[in-house]
mmCIF file with all atom_site columns, C-alpha atoms in Angstrom:
data_model
loop_
_atom_site.group_PDB
_atom_site.id
_atom_site.type_symbol
_atom_site.label_atom_id
_atom_site.label_alt_id
_atom_site.label_comp_id
_atom_site.label_asym_id
_atom_site.label_entity_id
_atom_site.label_seq_id
_atom_site.pdbx_PDB_ins_code
_atom_site.Cartn_x
_atom_site.Cartn_y
_atom_site.Cartn_z
_atom_site.occupancy
_atom_site.B_iso_or_equiv
_atom_site.pdbx_formal_charge
_atom_site.auth_seq_id
_atom_site.auth_comp_id
_atom_site.auth_asym_id
_atom_site.auth_atom_id
_atom_site.pdbx_PDB_model_num
ATOM 1   C CA . UNK A 1 1   ? 100.860 114.306 80.549  1.00 0.00 ? 28  UNK A CA 1
ATOM 2   C CA . UNK A 1 2   ? 101.081 115.743 84.141  1.00 0.00 ? 29  UNK A CA 1
ATOM 3   C CA . UNK A 1 3   ? 99.594  113.800 86.824  1.00 0.00 ? 30  UNK A CA 1
ATOM 4   C CA . UNK A 1 4   ? 99.471  116.690 89.408  1.00 0.00 ? 31  UNK A CA 1
ATOM 5   C CA . UNK A 1 5   ? 95.886  117.181 90.913  1.00 0.00 ? 32  UNK A CA 1
ATOM 6   C CA . UNK A 1 6   ? 94.860  113.475 90.126  1.00 0.00 ? 33  UNK A CA 1
ATOM 7   C CA . UNK A 1 7   ? 94.849  110.527 92.298  1.00 0.00 ? 34  UNK A CA 1
ATOM 8   C CA . UNK A 1 8   ? 98.167  108.391 92.468  1.00 0.00 ? 35  UNK A CA 1
ATOM 9   C CA . UNK A 1 9   ? 97.407  104.993 90.355  1.00 0.00 ? 36  UNK A CA 1
ATOM 10  C CA . UNK A 1 10  ? 95.897  102.516 92.408  1.00 0.00 ? 37  UNK A CA 1
ATOM 11  C CA . UNK A 1 11  ? 98.293  99.602  91.696  1.00 0.00 ? 38  UNK A CA 1
ATOM 12  C CA . UNK A 1 12  ? 99.906  97.149  94.147  1.00 0.00 ? 39  UNK A CA 1
ATOM 13  C CA . UNK A 1 13  ? 103.801 96.876  93.674  1.00 0.00 ? 40  UNK A CA 1
ATOM 14  C CA . UNK A 1 14  ? 106.530 94.551  95.119  1.00 0.00 ? 41  UNK A CA 1
ATOM 15  C CA . UNK A 1 15  ? 108.560 95.925  97.451  1.00 0.00 ? 42  UNK A CA 1
ATOM 16  C CA . UNK A 1 16  ? 111.704 95.097  99.688  1.00 0.00 ? 43  UNK A CA 1
ATOM 17  C CA . UNK A 1 17  ? 112.864 96.357  102.956 1.00 0.00 ? 44  UNK A CA 1
ATOM 18  C CA . UNK A 1 18  ? 116.247 96.108  104.736 1.00 0.00 ? 45  UNK A CA 1
ATOM 19  C CA . UNK A 1 19  ? 114.943 92.897  106.746 1.00 0.00 ? 46  UNK A CA 1
ATOM 20  C CA . UNK A 1 20  ? 114.835 91.117  103.302 1.00 0.00 ? 47  UNK A CA 1
ATOM 21  C CA . UNK A 1 21  ? 110.987 90.919  103.508 1.00 0.00 ? 48  UNK A CA 1
ATOM 22  C CA . UNK A 1 22  ? 109.425 90.811  100.122 1.00 0.00 ? 49  UNK A CA 1
ATOM 23  C CA . UNK A 1 23  ? 105.837 92.338  100.542 1.00 0.00 ? 50  UNK A CA 1
ATOM 24  C CA . UNK A 1 24  ? 103.413 94.478  98.278  1.00 0.00 ? 51  UNK A CA 1
ATOM 25  C CA . UNK A 1 25  ? 102.707 98.165  98.527  1.00 0.00 ? 52  UNK A CA 1
ATOM 26  C CA . UNK A 1 26  ? 99.909  100.222 96.955  1.00 0.00 ? 53  UNK A CA 1
ATOM 27  C CA . UNK A 1 27  ? 101.315 103.720 97.378  1.00 0.00 ? 54  UNK A CA 1
ATOM 28  C CA . UNK A 1 28  ? 97.743  105.191 97.074  1.00 0.00 ? 55  UNK A CA 1
ATOM 29  C CA . UNK A 1 29  ? 96.326  102.854 100.142 1.00 0.00 ? 56  UNK A CA 1
ATOM 30  C CA . UNK A 1 30  ? 99.381  103.622 102.026 1.00 0.00 ? 57  UNK A CA 1
ATOM 31  C CA . UNK A 1 31  ? 98.752  107.433 101.957 1.00 0.00 ? 58  UNK A CA 1
ATOM 32  C CA . UNK A 1 32  ? 95.021  107.176 102.479 1.00 0.00 ? 59  UNK A CA 1
ATOM 33  C CA . UNK A 1 33  ? 95.065  104.446 105.458 1.00 0.00 ? 60  UNK A CA 1
ATOM 34  C CA . UNK A 1 34  ? 97.827  105.891 107.420 1.00 0.00 ? 61  UNK A CA 1
ATOM 35  C CA . UNK A 1 35  ? 96.525  109.584 106.929 1.00 0.00 ? 62  UNK A CA 1
ATOM 36  C CA . UNK A 1 36  ? 100.052 110.425 105.747 1.00 0.00 ? 63  UNK A CA 1
ATOM 37  C CA . UNK A 1 37  ? 101.778 112.371 102.841 1.00 0.00 ? 64  UNK A CA 1
ATOM 38  C CA . UNK A 1 38  ? 104.199 110.156 100.654 1.00 0.00 ? 65  UNK A CA 1
ATOM 39  C CA . UNK A 1 39  ? 107.434 110.972 98.838  1.00 0.00 ? 66  UNK A CA 1
ATOM 40  C CA . UNK A 1 40  ? 107.877 108.427 96.301  1.00 0.00 ? 67  UNK A CA 1
ATOM 41  C CA . UNK A 1 41  ? 111.198 108.786 94.519  1.00 0.00 ? 68  UNK A CA 1
ATOM 42  C CA . UNK A 1 42  ? 112.353 106.582 91.355  1.00 0.00 ? 69  UNK A CA 1
ATOM 43  C CA . UNK A 1 43  ? 115.852 106.034 90.238  1.00 0.00 ? 70  UNK A CA 1
ATOM 44  C CA . UNK A 1 44  ? 117.306 104.269 87.268  1.00 0.00 ? 71  UNK A CA 1
ATOM 45  C CA . UNK A 1 45  ? 119.326 101.188 88.761  1.00 0.00 ? 72  UNK A CA 1
ATOM 46  C CA . UNK A 1 46  ? 120.840 99.550  91.610  1.00 0.00 ? 73  UNK A CA 1
ATOM 47  C CA . UNK A 1 47  ? 124.565 99.252  91.921  1.00 0.00 ? 74  UNK A CA 1
ATOM 48  C CA . UNK A 1 48  ? 125.225 102.573 89.733  1.00 0.00 ? 75  UNK A CA 1
ATOM 49  C CA . UNK A 1 49  ? 126.763 105.887 90.653  1.00 0.00 ? 76  UNK A CA 1
ATOM 50  C CA . UNK A 1 50  ? 124.515 108.862 91.434  1.00 0.00 ? 77  UNK A CA 1
ATOM 51  C CA . UNK A 1 51  ? 121.778 106.411 92.924  1.00 0.00 ? 78  UNK A CA 1
ATOM 52  C CA . UNK A 1 52  ? 123.149 105.540 96.056  1.00 0.00 ? 79  UNK A CA 1
ATOM 53  C CA . UNK A 1 53  ? 123.835 109.062 96.747  1.00 0.00 ? 80  UNK A CA 1
ATOM 54  C CA . UNK A 1 54  ? 120.430 109.818 96.597  1.00 0.00 ? 81  UNK A CA 1
ATOM 55  C CA . UNK A 1 55  ? 119.298 106.861 98.419  1.00 0.00 ? 82  UNK A CA 1
ATOM 56  C CA . UNK A 1 56  ? 121.550 107.750 101.477 1.00 0.00 ? 83  UNK A CA 1
ATOM 57  C CA . UNK A 1 57  ? 120.458 111.574 101.242 1.00 0.00 ? 84  UNK A CA 1
ATOM 58  C CA . UNK A 1 58  ? 116.750 110.513 101.595 1.00 0.00 ? 85  UNK A CA 1
ATOM 59  C CA . UNK A 1 59  ? 117.643 108.195 104.438 1.00 0.00 ? 86  UNK A CA 1
ATOM 60  C CA . UNK A 1 60  ? 119.633 111.078 106.132 1.00 0.00 ? 87  UNK A CA 1
ATOM 61  C CA . UNK A 1 61  ? 116.769 113.260 106.089 1.00 0.00 ? 88  UNK A CA 1
ATOM 62  C CA . UNK A 1 62  ? 114.304 110.152 106.877 1.00 0.00 ? 89  UNK A CA 1
ATOM 63  C CA . UNK A 1 63  ? 113.460 111.887 110.400 1.00 0.00 ? 90  UNK A CA 1
ATOM 64  C CA . UNK A 1 64  ? 112.766 115.298 109.162 1.00 0.00 ? 91  UNK A CA 1
ATOM 65  C CA . UNK A 1 65  ? 110.052 113.880 106.630 1.00 0.00 ? 92  UNK A CA 1
ATOM 66  C CA . UNK A 1 66  ? 108.669 111.636 109.303 1.00 0.00 ? 93  UNK A CA 1
ATOM 67  C CA . UNK A 1 67  ? 108.329 114.829 111.495 1.00 0.00 ? 94  UNK A CA 1
ATOM 68  C CA . UNK A 1 68  ? 106.299 116.352 108.515 1.00 0.00 ? 95  UNK A CA 1
ATOM 69  C CA . UNK A 1 69  ? 103.904 113.237 108.579 1.00 0.00 ? 96  UNK A CA 1
ATOM 70  C CA . UNK A 1 70  ? 105.505 111.994 105.311 1.00 0.00 ? 97  UNK A CA 1
ATOM 71  C CA . UNK A 1 71  ? 106.332 108.440 104.389 1.00 0.00 ? 98  UNK A CA 1
ATOM 72  C CA . UNK A 1 72  ? 109.408 108.314 102.019 1.00 0.00 ? 99  UNK A CA 1
ATOM 73  C CA . UNK A 1 73  ? 109.622 105.347 99.506  1.00 0.00 ? 100 UNK A CA 1
ATOM 74  C CA . UNK A 1 74  ? 112.062 104.578 96.981  1.00 0.00 ? 101 UNK A CA 1
ATOM 75  C CA . UNK A 1 75  ? 111.490 102.779 93.552  1.00 0.00 ? 102 UNK A CA 1
ATOM 76  C CA . UNK A 1 76  ? 113.120 101.189 90.635  1.00 0.00 ? 103 UNK A CA 1
ATOM 77  C CA . UNK A 1 77  ? 112.512 98.634  87.904  1.00 0.00 ? 104 UNK A CA 1
ATOM 78  C CA . UNK A 1 78  ? 114.974 96.181  89.647  1.00 0.00 ? 105 UNK A CA 1
ATOM 79  C CA . UNK A 1 79  ? 114.040 92.902  91.333  1.00 0.00 ? 106 UNK A CA 1
ATOM 80  C CA . UNK A 1 80  ? 113.469 92.736  95.147  1.00 0.00 ? 107 UNK A CA 1
ATOM 81  C CA . UNK A 1 81  ? 116.631 90.271  95.113  1.00 0.00 ? 108 UNK A CA 1
ATOM 82  C CA . UNK A 1 82  ? 118.738 92.885  93.612  1.00 0.00 ? 109 UNK A CA 1
ATOM 83  C CA . UNK A 1 83  ? 117.325 95.383  96.086  1.00 0.00 ? 110 UNK A CA 1
ATOM 84  C CA . UNK A 1 84  ? 118.141 93.198  98.792  1.00 0.00 ? 111 UNK A CA 1
ATOM 85  C CA . UNK A 1 85  ? 121.951 92.499  97.494  1.00 0.00 ? 112 UNK A CA 1
ATOM 86  C CA . UNK A 1 86  ? 122.507 96.121  97.453  1.00 0.00 ? 113 UNK A CA 1
ATOM 87  C CA . UNK A 1 87  ? 121.035 96.836  100.767 1.00 0.00 ? 114 UNK A CA 1
ATOM 88  C CA . UNK A 1 88  ? 123.370 94.210  102.002 1.00 0.00 ? 115 UNK A CA 1
ATOM 89  C CA . UNK A 1 89  ? 126.440 95.995  100.217 1.00 0.00 ? 116 UNK A CA 1
ATOM 90  C CA . UNK A 1 90  ? 128.342 98.541  102.437 1.00 0.00 ? 117 UNK A CA 1
ATOM 91  C CA . UNK A 1 91  ? 128.066 102.312 101.828 1.00 0.00 ? 118 UNK A CA 1
ATOM 92  C CA . UNK A 1 92  ? 131.974 102.628 101.483 1.00 0.00 ? 119 UNK A CA 1
ATOM 93  C CA . UNK A 1 93  ? 131.604 99.904  98.649  1.00 0.00 ? 120 UNK A CA 1
ATOM 94  C CA . UNK A 1 94  ? 129.124 101.663 96.692  1.00 0.00 ? 121 UNK A CA 1
ATOM 95  C CA . UNK A 1 95  ? 126.095 100.276 98.590  1.00 0.00 ? 122 UNK A CA 1
ATOM 96  C CA . UNK A 1 96  ? 122.956 101.339 100.352 1.00 0.00 ? 123 UNK A CA 1
ATOM 97  C CA . UNK A 1 97  ? 123.409 99.208  103.766 1.00 0.00 ? 124 UNK A CA 1
ATOM 98  C CA . UNK A 1 98  ? 121.677 101.398 106.437 1.00 0.00 ? 125 UNK A CA 1
ATOM 99  C CA . UNK A 1 99  ? 118.558 102.685 104.176 1.00 0.00 ? 126 UNK A CA 1
ATOM 100 C CA . UNK A 1 100 ? 115.561 101.605 106.237 1.00 0.00 ? 127 UNK A CA 1
ATOM 101 C CA . UNK A 1 101 ? 112.490 102.839 104.053 1.00 0.00 ? 128 UNK A CA 1
ATOM 102 C CA . UNK A 1 102 ? 110.954 100.478 101.520 1.00 0.00 ? 129 UNK A CA 1
ATOM 103 C CA . UNK A 1 103 ? 112.067 100.194 97.756  1.00 0.00 ? 130 UNK A CA 1
ATOM 104 C CA . UNK A 1 104 ? 109.382 99.268  95.031  1.00 0.00 ? 131 UNK A CA 1
ATOM 105 C CA . UNK A 1 105 ? 110.527 96.573  92.884  1.00 0.00 ? 132 UNK A CA 1
ATOM 106 C CA . UNK A 1 106 ? 108.642 97.462  89.835  1.00 0.00 ? 133 UNK A CA 1
ATOM 107 C CA . UNK A 1 107 ? 110.179 94.678  87.492  1.00 0.00 ? 134 UNK A CA 1
ATOM 108 C CA . UNK A 1 108 ? 107.137 94.267  85.504  1.00 0.00 ? 135 UNK A CA 1
ATOM 109 C CA . UNK A 1 109 ? 106.913 98.002  84.916  1.00 0.00 ? 136 UNK A CA 1
ATOM 110 C CA . UNK A 1 110 ? 103.451 98.158  85.371  1.00 0.00 ? 137 UNK A CA 1
ATOM 111 C CA . UNK A 1 111 ? 103.474 101.355 87.703  1.00 0.00 ? 138 UNK A CA 1
ATOM 112 C CA . UNK A 1 112 ? 106.280 103.119 85.970  1.00 0.00 ? 139 UNK A CA 1
ATOM 113 C CA . UNK A 1 113 ? 104.747 102.596 82.368  1.00 0.00 ? 140 UNK A CA 1
ATOM 114 C CA . UNK A 1 114 ? 101.418 104.043 84.091  1.00 0.00 ? 141 UNK A CA 1
ATOM 115 C CA . UNK A 1 115 ? 103.327 107.141 85.317  1.00 0.00 ? 142 UNK A CA 1
ATOM 116 C CA . UNK A 1 116 ? 105.082 107.551 81.860  1.00 0.00 ? 143 UNK A CA 1
ATOM 117 C CA . UNK A 1 117 ? 108.731 107.834 83.193  1.00 0.00 ? 144 UNK A CA 1
ATOM 118 C CA . UNK A 1 118 ? 110.478 105.006 81.301  1.00 0.00 ? 145 UNK A CA 1
ATOM 119 C CA . UNK A 1 119 ? 113.472 105.683 79.005  1.00 0.00 ? 146 UNK A CA 1
ATOM 120 C CA . UNK A 1 120 ? 112.110 104.242 76.262  1.00 0.00 ? 147 UNK A CA 1
ATOM 121 C CA . UNK A 1 121 ? 112.796 105.641 72.565  1.00 0.00 ? 148 UNK A CA 1
ATOM 122 C CA . UNK A 1 122 ? 111.718 104.757 69.065  1.00 0.00 ? 149 UNK A CA 1
ATOM 123 C CA . UNK A 1 123 ? 109.184 101.934 69.692  1.00 0.00 ? 150 UNK A CA 1
ATOM 124 C CA . UNK A 1 124 ? 109.197 99.784  66.546  1.00 0.00 ? 151 UNK A CA 1
ATOM 125 C CA . UNK A 1 125 ? 106.712 97.207  65.198  1.00 0.00 ? 152 UNK A CA 1
ATOM 126 C CA . UNK A 1 126 ? 107.747 94.373  62.923  1.00 0.00 ? 153 UNK A CA 1
ATOM 127 C CA . UNK A 1 127 ? 104.711 93.293  60.909  1.00 0.00 ? 154 UNK A CA 1
ATOM 128 C CA . UNK A 1 128 ? 106.332 90.333  60.025  1.00 0.00 ? 155 UNK A CA 1
ATOM 129 C CA . UNK A 1 129 ? 106.904 88.891  63.400  1.00 0.00 ? 156 UNK A CA 1
ATOM 130 C CA . UNK A 1 130 ? 104.537 90.790  65.508  1.00 0.00 ? 157 UNK A CA 1
ATOM 131 C CA . UNK A 1 131 ? 107.291 91.831  67.554  1.00 0.00 ? 158 UNK A CA 1
ATOM 132 C CA . UNK A 1 132 ? 107.881 95.481  69.383  1.00 0.00 ? 159 UNK A CA 1
ATOM 133 C CA . UNK A 1 133 ? 111.543 96.536  69.836  1.00 0.00 ? 160 UNK A CA 1
ATOM 134 C CA . UNK A 1 134 ? 112.398 99.703  71.493  1.00 0.00 ? 161 UNK A CA 1
ATOM 135 C CA . UNK A 1 135 ? 115.397 101.976 72.041  1.00 0.00 ? 162 UNK A CA 1
ATOM 136 C CA . UNK A 1 136 ? 116.801 103.307 75.555  1.00 0.00 ? 163 UNK A CA 1
ATOM 137 C CA . UNK A 1 137 ? 117.386 101.306 78.765  1.00 0.00 ? 164 UNK A CA 1
ATOM 138 C CA . UNK A 1 138 ? 113.712 100.898 79.559  1.00 0.00 ? 165 UNK A CA 1
ATOM 139 C CA . UNK A 1 139 ? 114.733 101.928 83.054  1.00 0.00 ? 166 UNK A CA 1
ATOM 140 C CA . UNK A 1 140 ? 113.032 105.120 85.041  1.00 0.00 ? 167 UNK A CA 1
ATOM 141 C CA . UNK A 1 141 ? 114.188 108.476 84.783  1.00 0.00 ? 168 UNK A CA 1
ATOM 142 C CA . UNK A 1 142 ? 114.795 110.280 88.187  1.00 0.00 ? 169 UNK A CA 1
ATOM 143 C CA . UNK A 1 143 ? 111.091 111.197 88.823  1.00 0.00 ? 170 UNK A CA 1
ATOM 144 C CA . UNK A 1 144 ? 109.659 112.361 92.122  1.00 0.00 ? 171 UNK A CA 1
ATOM 145 C CA . UNK A 1 145 ? 105.932 112.388 93.469  1.00 0.00 ? 172 UNK A CA 1
ATOM 146 C CA . UNK A 1 146 ? 104.431 114.196 96.506  1.00 0.00 ? 173 UNK A CA 1
ATOM 147 C CA . UNK A 1 147 ? 101.086 112.713 97.510  1.00 0.00 ? 174 UNK A CA 1
ATOM 148 C CA . UNK A 1 148 ? 98.635  113.912 99.889  1.00 0.00 ? 175 UNK A CA 1
ATOM 149 C CA . UNK A 1 149 ? 96.809  112.080 102.423 1.00 0.00 ? 176 UNK A CA 1
ATOM 150 C CA . UNK A 1 150 ? 93.780  111.476 99.937  1.00 0.00 ? 177 UNK A CA 1
ATOM 151 C CA . UNK A 1 151 ? 96.208  109.887 97.638  1.00 0.00 ? 178 UNK A CA 1
ATOM 152 C CA . UNK A 1 152 ? 96.225  113.232 95.133  1.00 0.00 ? 179 UNK A CA 1
ATOM 153 C CA . UNK A 1 153 ? 99.737  114.228 93.479  1.00 0.00 ? 180 UNK A CA 1
ATOM 154 C CA . UNK A 1 154 ? 100.469 117.528 94.660  1.00 0.00 ? 181 UNK A CA 1
ATOM 155 C CA . UNK A 1 155 ? 104.264 117.819 92.796  1.00 0.00 ? 182 UNK A CA 1
ATOM 156 C CA . UNK A 1 156 ? 105.937 115.828 90.304  1.00 0.00 ? 183 UNK A CA 1
ATOM 157 C CA . UNK A 1 157 ? 109.156 116.051 88.863  1.00 0.00 ? 184 UNK A CA 1
ATOM 158 C CA . UNK A 1 158 ? 111.603 114.253 86.456  1.00 0.00 ? 185 UNK A CA 1
ATOM 159 C CA . UNK A 1 159 ? 115.433 114.650 86.231  1.00 0.00 ? 186 UNK A CA 1
ATOM 160 C CA . UNK A 1 160 ? 117.549 112.987 83.494  1.00 0.00 ? 187 UNK A CA 1
ATOM 161 C CA . UNK A 1 161 ? 119.603 110.324 84.590  1.00 0.00 ? 188 UNK A CA 1
ATOM 162 C CA . UNK A 1 162 ? 123.031 112.189 85.460  1.00 0.00 ? 189 UNK A CA 1
ATOM 163 C CA . UNK A 1 163 ? 121.132 114.911 87.831  1.00 0.00 ? 190 UNK A CA 1
ATOM 164 C CA . UNK A 1 164 ? 120.827 114.085 91.216  1.00 0.00 ? 191 UNK A CA 1
ATOM 165 C CA . UNK A 1 165 ? 117.924 115.627 93.339  1.00 0.00 ? 192 UNK A CA 1
ATOM 166 C CA . UNK A 1 166 ? 117.926 118.294 96.057  1.00 0.00 ? 193 UNK A CA 1
ATOM 167 C CA . UNK A 1 167 ? 116.325 116.574 99.061  1.00 0.00 ? 194 UNK A CA 1
ATOM 168 C CA . UNK A 1 168 ? 115.763 119.836 101.099 1.00 0.00 ? 195 UNK A CA 1
ATOM 169 C CA . UNK A 1 169 ? 113.527 121.142 98.212  1.00 0.00 ? 196 UNK A CA 1
ATOM 170 C CA . UNK A 1 170 ? 110.940 118.260 98.862  1.00 0.00 ? 197 UNK A CA 1
ATOM 171 C CA . UNK A 1 171 ? 110.989 118.989 102.516 1.00 0.00 ? 198 UNK A CA 1
ATOM 172 C CA . UNK A 1 172 ? 110.008 122.791 101.621 1.00 0.00 ? 199 UNK A CA 1
ATOM 173 C CA . UNK A 1 173 ? 107.573 121.708 99.382  1.00 0.00 ? 200 UNK A CA 1
ATOM 174 C CA . UNK A 1 174 ? 105.832 119.686 101.973 1.00 0.00 ? 201 UNK A CA 1
ATOM 175 C CA . UNK A 1 175 ? 105.932 122.488 104.532 1.00 0.00 ? 202 UNK A CA 1
ATOM 176 C CA . UNK A 1 176 ? 104.389 124.641 101.653 1.00 0.00 ? 203 UNK A CA 1
ATOM 177 C CA . UNK A 1 177 ? 101.540 122.330 100.984 1.00 0.00 ? 204 UNK A CA 1
ATOM 178 C CA . UNK A 1 178 ? 100.902 121.735 104.681 1.00 0.00 ? 205 UNK A CA 1
ATOM 179 C CA . UNK A 1 179 ? 100.720 125.620 105.282 1.00 0.00 ? 206 UNK A CA 1
ATOM 180 C CA . UNK A 1 180 ? 97.907  125.615 102.311 1.00 0.00 ? 207 UNK A CA 1
ATOM 181 C CA . UNK A 1 181 ? 95.905  122.986 103.721 1.00 0.00 ? 208 UNK A CA 1
ATOM 182 C CA . UNK A 1 182 ? 96.018  124.356 107.193 1.00 0.00 ? 209 UNK A CA 1
ATOM 183 C CA . UNK A 1 183 ? 95.636  128.331 106.427 1.00 0.00 ? 210 UNK A CA 1
ATOM 184 C CA . UNK A 1 184 ? 94.150  128.402 102.981 1.00 0.00 ? 211 UNK A CA 1
ATOM 185 C CA . UNK A 1 185 ? 96.945  130.799 101.924 1.00 0.00 ? 212 UNK A CA 1
ATOM 186 C CA . UNK A 1 186 ? 99.015  130.302 98.938  1.00 0.00 ? 213 UNK A CA 1
ATOM 187 C CA . UNK A 1 187 ? 102.832 130.179 99.230  1.00 0.00 ? 214 UNK A CA 1
ATOM 188 C CA . UNK A 1 188 ? 104.949 132.643 96.998  1.00 0.00 ? 215 UNK A CA 1
ATOM 189 C CA . UNK A 1 189 ? 108.120 132.087 95.246  1.00 0.00 ? 216 UNK A CA 1
ATOM 190 C CA . UNK A 1 190 ? 111.166 130.897 97.661  1.00 0.00 ? 217 UNK A CA 1
ATOM 191 C CA . UNK A 1 191 ? 108.704 130.441 100.352 1.00 0.00 ? 218 UNK A CA 1
ATOM 192 C CA . UNK A 1 192 ? 109.995 128.732 103.477 1.00 0.00 ? 219 UNK A CA 1
ATOM 193 C CA . UNK A 1 193 ? 108.257 127.681 106.920 1.00 0.00 ? 220 UNK A CA 1
ATOM 194 C CA . UNK A 1 194 ? 107.768 130.590 109.092 1.00 0.00 ? 221 UNK A CA 1
ATOM 195 C CA . UNK A 1 195 ? 107.779 133.207 106.227 1.00 0.00 ? 222 UNK A CA 1
ATOM 196 C CA . UNK A 1 196 ? 104.913 135.210 105.068 1.00 0.00 ? 223 UNK A CA 1
ATOM 197 C CA . UNK A 1 197 ? 102.488 133.696 102.900 1.00 0.00 ? 224 UNK A CA 1
ATOM 198 C CA . UNK A 1 198 ? 99.588  135.348 101.027 1.00 0.00 ? 225 UNK A CA 1
ATOM 199 C CA . UNK A 1 199 ? 95.872  135.415 100.147 1.00 0.00 ? 226 UNK A CA 1
ATOM 200 C CA . UNK A 1 200 ? 94.895  134.192 96.645  1.00 0.00 ? 227 UNK A CA 1
ATOM 201 C CA . UNK A 1 201 ? 93.572  137.509 95.756  1.00 0.00 ? 228 UNK A CA 1
ATOM 202 C CA . UNK A 1 202 ? 94.508  140.837 94.033  1.00 0.00 ? 229 UNK A CA 1
ATOM 203 C CA . UNK A 1 203 ? 94.790  142.148 97.691  1.00 0.00 ? 230 UNK A CA 1
ATOM 204 C CA . UNK A 1 204 ? 96.616  139.657 98.892  1.00 0.00 ? 231 UNK A CA 1
ATOM 205 C CA . UNK A 1 205 ? 99.338  139.717 96.172  1.00 0.00 ? 232 UNK A CA 1
ATOM 206 C CA . UNK A 1 206 ? 99.690  143.814 96.383  1.00 0.00 ? 233 UNK A CA 1
ATOM 207 C CA . UNK A 1 207 ? 100.177 143.460 100.176 1.00 0.00 ? 234 UNK A CA 1
ATOM 208 C CA . UNK A 1 208 ? 102.617 140.741 99.887  1.00 0.00 ? 235 UNK A CA 1
ATOM 209 C CA . UNK A 1 209 ? 104.749 142.548 97.162  1.00 0.00 ? 236 UNK A CA 1
ATOM 210 C CA . UNK A 1 210 ? 104.614 145.942 98.861  1.00 0.00 ? 237 UNK A CA 1
ATOM 211 C CA . UNK A 1 211 ? 106.232 144.498 101.917 1.00 0.00 ? 238 UNK A CA 1
ATOM 212 C CA . UNK A 1 212 ? 108.594 141.993 99.964  1.00 0.00 ? 239 UNK A CA 1
#
């Protein structure tokens, strides 16, 4: 079930930074107390293949997100200690050395379970033992959430494991949402900052379509 238009879950999760410090992050509170948007992206596993390319891509665009009043937070179900080991592995050896934004360590899967983004299939209950078993890796898909200053989710997307994300699309989405917030207009297909938006009524769409 989609969470767009709803508040992000009010839940505290362990996190790790590039200094090796373990601390708690509540994504909802971060958005509200800092009056910032948040981009939260989940990836399946540390020390894998597509994942480091994404973490470096978000790092390379970090200044662009910050200029748009947006915090970037990464997340997986690995422990904080594994995150720190990966943060200390050089880029040319498959690591994420140089990444400076915090990374959630949702090792108990409390948040990812609430979001419904875990790779779990065919859950079985054994009546004799009372035990549950599942198929799948029980790690997250490549889920992305954009959260506004009030903690409301205004975009969510989920990619399958092999499909890396396009970071520039999230910058565009933030621009579009900010335009809506400031101007009360809606943003048509392929809208980019500086392009014409439109009023959300029949006259607005007629005017837009006649000139585009």
